[in-house]
Short mmCIF file of C-alpha atoms in Angstrom, two decimals:
data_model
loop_
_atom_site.label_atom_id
_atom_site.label_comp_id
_atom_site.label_asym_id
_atom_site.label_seq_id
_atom_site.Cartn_x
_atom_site.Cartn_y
_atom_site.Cartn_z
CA UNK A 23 -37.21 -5.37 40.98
CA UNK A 24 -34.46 -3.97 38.89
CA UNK A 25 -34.88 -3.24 35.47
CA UNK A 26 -31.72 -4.00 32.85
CA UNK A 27 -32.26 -3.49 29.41
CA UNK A 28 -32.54 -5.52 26.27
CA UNK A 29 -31.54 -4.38 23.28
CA UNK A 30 -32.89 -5.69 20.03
CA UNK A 31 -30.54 -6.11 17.19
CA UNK A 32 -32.65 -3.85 15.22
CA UNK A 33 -32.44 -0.50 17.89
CA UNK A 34 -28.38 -1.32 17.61
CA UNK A 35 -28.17 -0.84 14.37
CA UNK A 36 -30.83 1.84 13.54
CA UNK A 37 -29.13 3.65 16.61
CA UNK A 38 -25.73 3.33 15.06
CA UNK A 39 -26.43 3.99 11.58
CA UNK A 40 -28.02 7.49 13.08
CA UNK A 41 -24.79 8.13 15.46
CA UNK A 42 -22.84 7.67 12.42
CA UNK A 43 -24.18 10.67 10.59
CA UNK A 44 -23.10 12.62 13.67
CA UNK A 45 -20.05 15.38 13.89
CA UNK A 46 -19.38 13.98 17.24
CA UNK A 47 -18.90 10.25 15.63
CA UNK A 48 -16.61 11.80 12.89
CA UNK A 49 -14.27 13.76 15.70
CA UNK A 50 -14.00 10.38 17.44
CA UNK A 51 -13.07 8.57 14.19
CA UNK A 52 -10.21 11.22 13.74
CA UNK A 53 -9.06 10.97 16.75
CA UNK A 54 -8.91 7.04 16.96
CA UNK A 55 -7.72 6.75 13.51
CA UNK A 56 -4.29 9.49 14.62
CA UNK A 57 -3.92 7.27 17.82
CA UNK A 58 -3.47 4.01 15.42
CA UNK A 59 -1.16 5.92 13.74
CA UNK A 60 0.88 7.30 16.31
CA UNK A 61 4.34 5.58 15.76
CA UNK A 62 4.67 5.66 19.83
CA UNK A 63 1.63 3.78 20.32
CA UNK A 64 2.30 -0.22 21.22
CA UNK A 65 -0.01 -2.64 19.61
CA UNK A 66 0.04 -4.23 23.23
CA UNK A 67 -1.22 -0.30 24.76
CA UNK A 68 -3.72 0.09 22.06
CA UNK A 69 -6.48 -0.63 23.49
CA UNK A 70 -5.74 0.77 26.51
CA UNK A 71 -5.38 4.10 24.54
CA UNK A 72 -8.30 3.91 23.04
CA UNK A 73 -10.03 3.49 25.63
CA UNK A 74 -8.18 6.27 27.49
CA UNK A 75 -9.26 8.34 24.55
CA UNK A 76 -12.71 7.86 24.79
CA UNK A 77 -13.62 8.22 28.10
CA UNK A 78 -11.13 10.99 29.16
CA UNK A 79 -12.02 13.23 25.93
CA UNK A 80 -15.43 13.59 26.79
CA UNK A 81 -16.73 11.20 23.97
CA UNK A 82 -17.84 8.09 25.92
CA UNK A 83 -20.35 10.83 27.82
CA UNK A 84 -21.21 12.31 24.10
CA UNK A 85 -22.11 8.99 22.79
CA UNK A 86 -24.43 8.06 25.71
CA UNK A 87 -26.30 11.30 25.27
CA UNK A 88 -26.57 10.67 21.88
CA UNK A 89 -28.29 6.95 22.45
CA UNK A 90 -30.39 8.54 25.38
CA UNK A 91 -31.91 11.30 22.44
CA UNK A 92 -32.60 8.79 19.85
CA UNK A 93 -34.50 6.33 22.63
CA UNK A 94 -36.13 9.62 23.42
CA UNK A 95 -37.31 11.02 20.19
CA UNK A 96 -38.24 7.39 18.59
CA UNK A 97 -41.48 5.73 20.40
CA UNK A 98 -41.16 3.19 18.40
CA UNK A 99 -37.92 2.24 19.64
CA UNK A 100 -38.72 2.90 23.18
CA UNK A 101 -41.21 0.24 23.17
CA UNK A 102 -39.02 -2.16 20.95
CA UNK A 103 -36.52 -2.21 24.15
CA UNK A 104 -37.66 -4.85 26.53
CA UNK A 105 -36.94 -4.55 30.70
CA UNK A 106 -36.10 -7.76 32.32
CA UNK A 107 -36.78 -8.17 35.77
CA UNK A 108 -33.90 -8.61 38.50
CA UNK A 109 -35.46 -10.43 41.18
CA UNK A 110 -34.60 -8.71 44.39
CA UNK A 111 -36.42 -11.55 46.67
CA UNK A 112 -33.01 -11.03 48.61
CA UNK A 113 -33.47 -7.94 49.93
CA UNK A 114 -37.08 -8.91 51.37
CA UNK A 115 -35.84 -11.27 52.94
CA UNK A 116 -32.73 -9.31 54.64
CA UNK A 117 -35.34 -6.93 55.77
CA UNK A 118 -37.20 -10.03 57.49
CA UNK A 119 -34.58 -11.05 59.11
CA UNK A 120 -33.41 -7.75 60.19
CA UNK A 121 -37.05 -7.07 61.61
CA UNK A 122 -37.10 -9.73 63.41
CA UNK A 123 -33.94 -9.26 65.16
CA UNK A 124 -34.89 -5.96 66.31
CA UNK A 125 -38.42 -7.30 67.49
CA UNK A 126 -36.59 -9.90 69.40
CA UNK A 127 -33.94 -7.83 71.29
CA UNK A 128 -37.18 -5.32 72.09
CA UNK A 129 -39.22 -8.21 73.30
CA UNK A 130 -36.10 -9.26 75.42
CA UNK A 131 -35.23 -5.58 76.87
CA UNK A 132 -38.77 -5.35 77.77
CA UNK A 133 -38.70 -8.66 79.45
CA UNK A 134 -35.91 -7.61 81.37
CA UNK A 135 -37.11 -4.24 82.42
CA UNK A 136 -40.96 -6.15 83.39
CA UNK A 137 -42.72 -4.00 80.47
CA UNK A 138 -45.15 -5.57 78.41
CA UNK A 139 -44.03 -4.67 74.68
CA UNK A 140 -47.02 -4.62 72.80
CA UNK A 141 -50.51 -5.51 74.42
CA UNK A 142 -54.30 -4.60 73.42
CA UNK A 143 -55.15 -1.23 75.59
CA UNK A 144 -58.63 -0.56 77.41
CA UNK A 145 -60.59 1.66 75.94
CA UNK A 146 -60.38 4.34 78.64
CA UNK A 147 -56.59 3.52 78.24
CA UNK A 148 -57.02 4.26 74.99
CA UNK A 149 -59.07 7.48 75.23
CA UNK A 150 -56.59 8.60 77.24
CA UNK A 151 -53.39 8.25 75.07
CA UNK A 152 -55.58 9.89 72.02
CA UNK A 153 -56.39 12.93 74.47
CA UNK A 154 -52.75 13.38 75.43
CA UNK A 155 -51.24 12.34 72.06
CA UNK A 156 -50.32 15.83 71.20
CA UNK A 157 -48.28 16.32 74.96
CA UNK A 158 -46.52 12.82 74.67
CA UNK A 159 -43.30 14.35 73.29
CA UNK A 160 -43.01 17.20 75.43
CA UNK A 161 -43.28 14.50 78.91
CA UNK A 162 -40.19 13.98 80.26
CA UNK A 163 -39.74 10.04 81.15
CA UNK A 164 -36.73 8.00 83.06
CA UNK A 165 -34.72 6.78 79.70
CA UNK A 166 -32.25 5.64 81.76
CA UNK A 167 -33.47 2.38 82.03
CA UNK A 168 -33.69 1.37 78.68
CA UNK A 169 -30.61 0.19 76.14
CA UNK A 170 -30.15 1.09 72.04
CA UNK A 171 -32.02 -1.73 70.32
CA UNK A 172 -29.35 -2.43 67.98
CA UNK A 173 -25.84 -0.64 67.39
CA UNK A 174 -24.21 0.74 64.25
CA UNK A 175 -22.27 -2.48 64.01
CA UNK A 176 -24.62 -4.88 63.71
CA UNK A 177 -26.55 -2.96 61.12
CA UNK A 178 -23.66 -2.28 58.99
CA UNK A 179 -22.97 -6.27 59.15
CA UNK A 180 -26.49 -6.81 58.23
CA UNK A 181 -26.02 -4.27 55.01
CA UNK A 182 -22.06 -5.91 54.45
CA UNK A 183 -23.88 -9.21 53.88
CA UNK A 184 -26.75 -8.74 51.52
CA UNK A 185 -26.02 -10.16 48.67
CA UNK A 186 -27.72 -10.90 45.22
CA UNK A 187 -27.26 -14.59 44.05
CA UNK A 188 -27.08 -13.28 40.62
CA UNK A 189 -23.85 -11.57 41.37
CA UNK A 190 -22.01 -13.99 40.03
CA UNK A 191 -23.94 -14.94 36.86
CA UNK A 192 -23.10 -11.89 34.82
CA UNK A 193 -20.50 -9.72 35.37
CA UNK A 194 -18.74 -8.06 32.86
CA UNK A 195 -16.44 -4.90 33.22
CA UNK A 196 -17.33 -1.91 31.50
CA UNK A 197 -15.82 -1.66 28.18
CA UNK A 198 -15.11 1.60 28.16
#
């Protein structure tokens, strides 16, 4: 699950009342306040500019640190934020699917090639591969025989089509 957070009308406000005391808010003020006054400034490019402003002078990444500290140093407002859940049932069940796919082409190249894919061992069969376990990577075997399971391609269209059906229930751009 992924976690978004809910803020509480309360933590907004005691969170800006604090950032409002700050020497960083008071630059930014300045700064916006000669931008509004700039005679070359549209009122159609304002807001544009502002935002400009605040993410290219370094304030937008001044103001998050300055929200991260206060969560940080309050516990109380820690726990007043709430998480809410993202369901992510969607990605379990890509990873089903994509399982199965590879267990079926593996359970169709062994088919062709006359292996048996998986199958219960005897227990001097079994004895055996524990004894040897250690030497099993050093053997050299025919791989001739045998094809990739999958290729590049079909994973990446696997990955290309995972989607979240919440996608389209809340998206907003970033303000700024």
């Amino acid at each position: 699950m992924v976690s978004t957070v809910v803020w509480p009308q309360s933590s907004i406000n005691l969170i800006s009342t604090e950032i409002e005391k700050t020497e960083v808010y008071r630059k930014l003020l300045i700064n916006l306040q000669d931008l509004v006054m700039d005679p070359n400034v549209s009122c159609d490019a304002l807001e544009d500019q502002m935002r400009n402003l605040i993410s290219e002078s370094g304030y937008k990444q001044k103001l998050r640190n300055l929200v991260y500290q206060y969560i940080v140093k309050d516990p109380n407002l820690r726990n007043e934020i709430q998480q809410r859940k993202e369901p992510l049932e969607y990605i379990q069940k890509a990873q089903i699917n994509w399982e199965h796919r590879i267990t079926k082409s593996l359970n169709n190249m062994s088919n062709e090639l006359g292996l048996v894919f998986s199958r219960k061992r005897p227990v001097s069969e079994q004895i055996e591969f524990e004894a040897k376990w250690s030497e099993l990577g050093s053997e050299d075997m025919d791989l001739s025989r045998f094809r990739p399971v999958y290729s590049p391609k079909d994973f990446l269209e696997v990955l290309v089509n995972v989607k979240s059906p919440n996608i389209g229930l809340v998206m907003s751009p970033d303000p700024g």
